[in-house]
C-alpha atoms as a printed R data frame, in Angstrom:
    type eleno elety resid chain resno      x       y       z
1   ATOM     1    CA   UNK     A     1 35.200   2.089 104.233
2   ATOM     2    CA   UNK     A     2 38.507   3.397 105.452
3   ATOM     3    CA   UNK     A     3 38.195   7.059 107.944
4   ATOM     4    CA   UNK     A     4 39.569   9.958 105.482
5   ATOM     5    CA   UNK     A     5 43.130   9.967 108.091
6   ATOM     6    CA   UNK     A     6 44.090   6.110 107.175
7   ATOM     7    CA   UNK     A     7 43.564   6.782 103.608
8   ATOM     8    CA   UNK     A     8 45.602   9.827 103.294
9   ATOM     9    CA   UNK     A     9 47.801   7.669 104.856
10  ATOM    10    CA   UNK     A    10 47.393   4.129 102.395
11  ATOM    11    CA   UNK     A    11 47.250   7.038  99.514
12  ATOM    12    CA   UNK     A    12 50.405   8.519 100.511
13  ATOM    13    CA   UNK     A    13 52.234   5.236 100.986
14  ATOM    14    CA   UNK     A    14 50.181   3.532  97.539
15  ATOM    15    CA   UNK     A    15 51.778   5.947  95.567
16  ATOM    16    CA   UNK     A    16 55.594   5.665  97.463
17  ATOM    17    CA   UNK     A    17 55.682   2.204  97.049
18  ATOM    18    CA   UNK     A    18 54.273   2.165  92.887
19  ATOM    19    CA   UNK     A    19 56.846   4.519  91.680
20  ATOM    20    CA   UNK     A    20 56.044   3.874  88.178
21  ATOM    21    CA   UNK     A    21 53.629   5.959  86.145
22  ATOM    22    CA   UNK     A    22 50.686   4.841  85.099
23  ATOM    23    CA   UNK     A    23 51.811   5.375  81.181
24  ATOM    24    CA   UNK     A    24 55.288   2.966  82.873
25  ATOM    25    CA   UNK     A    25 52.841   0.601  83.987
26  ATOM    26    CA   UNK     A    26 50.811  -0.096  80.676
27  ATOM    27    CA   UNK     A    27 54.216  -0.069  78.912
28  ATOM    28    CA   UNK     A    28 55.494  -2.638  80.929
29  ATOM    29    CA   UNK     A    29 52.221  -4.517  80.945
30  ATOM    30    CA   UNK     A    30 51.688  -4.720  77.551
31  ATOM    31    CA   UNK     A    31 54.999  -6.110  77.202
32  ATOM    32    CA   UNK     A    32 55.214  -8.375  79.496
33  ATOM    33    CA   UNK     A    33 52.466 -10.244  78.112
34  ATOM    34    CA   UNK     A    34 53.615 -10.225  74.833
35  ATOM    35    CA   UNK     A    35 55.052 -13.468  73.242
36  ATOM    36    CA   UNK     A    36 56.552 -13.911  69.835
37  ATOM    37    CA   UNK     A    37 53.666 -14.037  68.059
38  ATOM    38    CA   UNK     A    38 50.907 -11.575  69.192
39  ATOM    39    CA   UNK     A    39 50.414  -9.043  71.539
40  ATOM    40    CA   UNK     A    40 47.120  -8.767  74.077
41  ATOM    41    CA   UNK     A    41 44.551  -5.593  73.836
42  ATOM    42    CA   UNK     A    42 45.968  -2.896  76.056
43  ATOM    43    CA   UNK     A    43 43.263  -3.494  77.924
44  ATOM    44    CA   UNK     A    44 43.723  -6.762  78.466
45  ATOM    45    CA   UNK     A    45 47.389  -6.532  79.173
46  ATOM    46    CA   UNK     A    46 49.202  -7.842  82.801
47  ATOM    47    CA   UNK     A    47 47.710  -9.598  85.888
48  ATOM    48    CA   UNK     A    48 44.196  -8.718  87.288
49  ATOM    49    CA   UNK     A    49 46.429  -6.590  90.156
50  ATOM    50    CA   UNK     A    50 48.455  -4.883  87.550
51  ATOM    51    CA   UNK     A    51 45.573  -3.522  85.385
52  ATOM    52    CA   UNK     A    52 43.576  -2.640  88.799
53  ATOM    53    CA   UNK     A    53 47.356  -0.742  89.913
54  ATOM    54    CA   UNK     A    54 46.549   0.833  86.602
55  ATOM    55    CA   UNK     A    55 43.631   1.738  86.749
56  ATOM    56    CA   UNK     A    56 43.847   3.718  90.661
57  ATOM    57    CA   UNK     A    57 46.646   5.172  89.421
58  ATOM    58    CA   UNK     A    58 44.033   6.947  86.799
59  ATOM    59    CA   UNK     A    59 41.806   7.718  89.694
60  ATOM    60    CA   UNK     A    60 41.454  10.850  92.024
61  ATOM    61    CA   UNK     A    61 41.598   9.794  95.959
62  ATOM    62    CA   UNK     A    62 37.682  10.984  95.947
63  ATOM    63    CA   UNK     A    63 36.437   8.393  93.406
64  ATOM    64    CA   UNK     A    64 38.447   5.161  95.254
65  ATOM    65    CA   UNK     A    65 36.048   2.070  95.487
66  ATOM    66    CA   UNK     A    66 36.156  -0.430  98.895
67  ATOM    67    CA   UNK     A    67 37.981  -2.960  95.876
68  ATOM    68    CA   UNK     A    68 40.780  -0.485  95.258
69  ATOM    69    CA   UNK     A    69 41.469   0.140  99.092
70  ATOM    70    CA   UNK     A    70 41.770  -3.575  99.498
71  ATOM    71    CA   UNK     A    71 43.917  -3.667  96.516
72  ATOM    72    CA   UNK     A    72 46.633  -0.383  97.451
73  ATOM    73    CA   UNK     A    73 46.537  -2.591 100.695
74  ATOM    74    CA   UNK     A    74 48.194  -5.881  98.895
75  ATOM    75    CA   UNK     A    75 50.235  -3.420  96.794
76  ATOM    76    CA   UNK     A    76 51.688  -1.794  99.690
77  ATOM    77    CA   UNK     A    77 51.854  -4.956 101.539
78  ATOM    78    CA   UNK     A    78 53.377  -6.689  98.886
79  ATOM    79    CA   UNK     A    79 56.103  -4.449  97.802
80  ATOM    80    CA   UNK     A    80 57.254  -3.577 101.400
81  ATOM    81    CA   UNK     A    81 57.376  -8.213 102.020
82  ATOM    82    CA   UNK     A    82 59.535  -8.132  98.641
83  ATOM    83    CA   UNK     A    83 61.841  -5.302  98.960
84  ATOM    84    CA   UNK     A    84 64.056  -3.835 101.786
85  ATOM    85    CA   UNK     A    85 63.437  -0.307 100.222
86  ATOM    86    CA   UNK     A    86 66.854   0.474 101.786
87  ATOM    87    CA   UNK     A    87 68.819  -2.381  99.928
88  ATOM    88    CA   UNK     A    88 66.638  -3.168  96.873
89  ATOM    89    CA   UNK     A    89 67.767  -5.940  95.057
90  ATOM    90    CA   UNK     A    90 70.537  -6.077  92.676
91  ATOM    91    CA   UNK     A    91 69.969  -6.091  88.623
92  ATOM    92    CA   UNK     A    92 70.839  -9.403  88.205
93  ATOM    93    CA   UNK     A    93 67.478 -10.303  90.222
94  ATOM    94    CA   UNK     A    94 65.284  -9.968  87.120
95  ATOM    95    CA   UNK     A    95 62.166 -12.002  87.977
96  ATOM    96    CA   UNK     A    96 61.544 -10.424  91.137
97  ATOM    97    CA   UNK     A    97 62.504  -6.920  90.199
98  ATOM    98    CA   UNK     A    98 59.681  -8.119  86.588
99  ATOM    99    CA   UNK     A    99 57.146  -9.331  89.251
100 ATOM   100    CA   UNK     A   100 57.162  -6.192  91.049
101 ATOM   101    CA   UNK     A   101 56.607  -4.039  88.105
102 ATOM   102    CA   UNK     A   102 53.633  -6.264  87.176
103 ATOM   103    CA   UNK     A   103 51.958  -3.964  90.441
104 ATOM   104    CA   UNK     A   104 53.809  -0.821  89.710
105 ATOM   105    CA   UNK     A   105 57.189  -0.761  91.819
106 ATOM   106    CA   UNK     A   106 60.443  -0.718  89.996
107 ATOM   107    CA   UNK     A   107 63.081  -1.674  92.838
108 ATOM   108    CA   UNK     A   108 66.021  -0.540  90.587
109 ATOM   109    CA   UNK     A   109 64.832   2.918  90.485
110 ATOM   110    CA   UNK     A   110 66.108   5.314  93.364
């Protein structure tokens, strides 16, 4: 497991780069799945990352598992390859800015 300075440190940055809330998140999960004729379970809304964003985003720093480390890692990792967080990308980039808010980080919001 992680020493308790690098995961202040993932924690810290985890919750920079996912600036949605957790009730944003399962929002936008549940509809993103949804097609014109049904809608899935909440709990079975969004990608496996998206419902484990979800689900640390629920957690206390204290009760993080070795699988949700390695996941704020890919988060983190992810969001920072995607975005320049100083010149996020424009509105008109919709599938990138809806793939990003599949794990939590809205680009268009400041």
């Amino acid at each position: 497991m992680t020493d308790a300075l690098e995961l202040d440190a993932l924690w810290e940055e985890f919750h920079r780069v996912v600036n949605m809330t957790s009730q944003e998140l399962a929002a936008w999960l549940r509809v993103s799945d949804a097609d014109e004729l049904s809608e899935p379970l909440p709990e079975h809304a969004g990608t496996p990352t998206g419902q484990h964003v979800l689900a640390i985003l629920q957690k206390r720093r204290t009760d993080l598992t070795d699988d949700d480390i390695q996941v704020m890692h890919e988060v983190v990792d992810t969001v920072e390859e995607q975005t320049d967080l100083e010149n996020e990308p424009a509105a008109e980039d919709t599938r990138r800015r809806h793939l990003l808010m599949t794990i939590g980080h809205d680009p268009l919001r400041p």
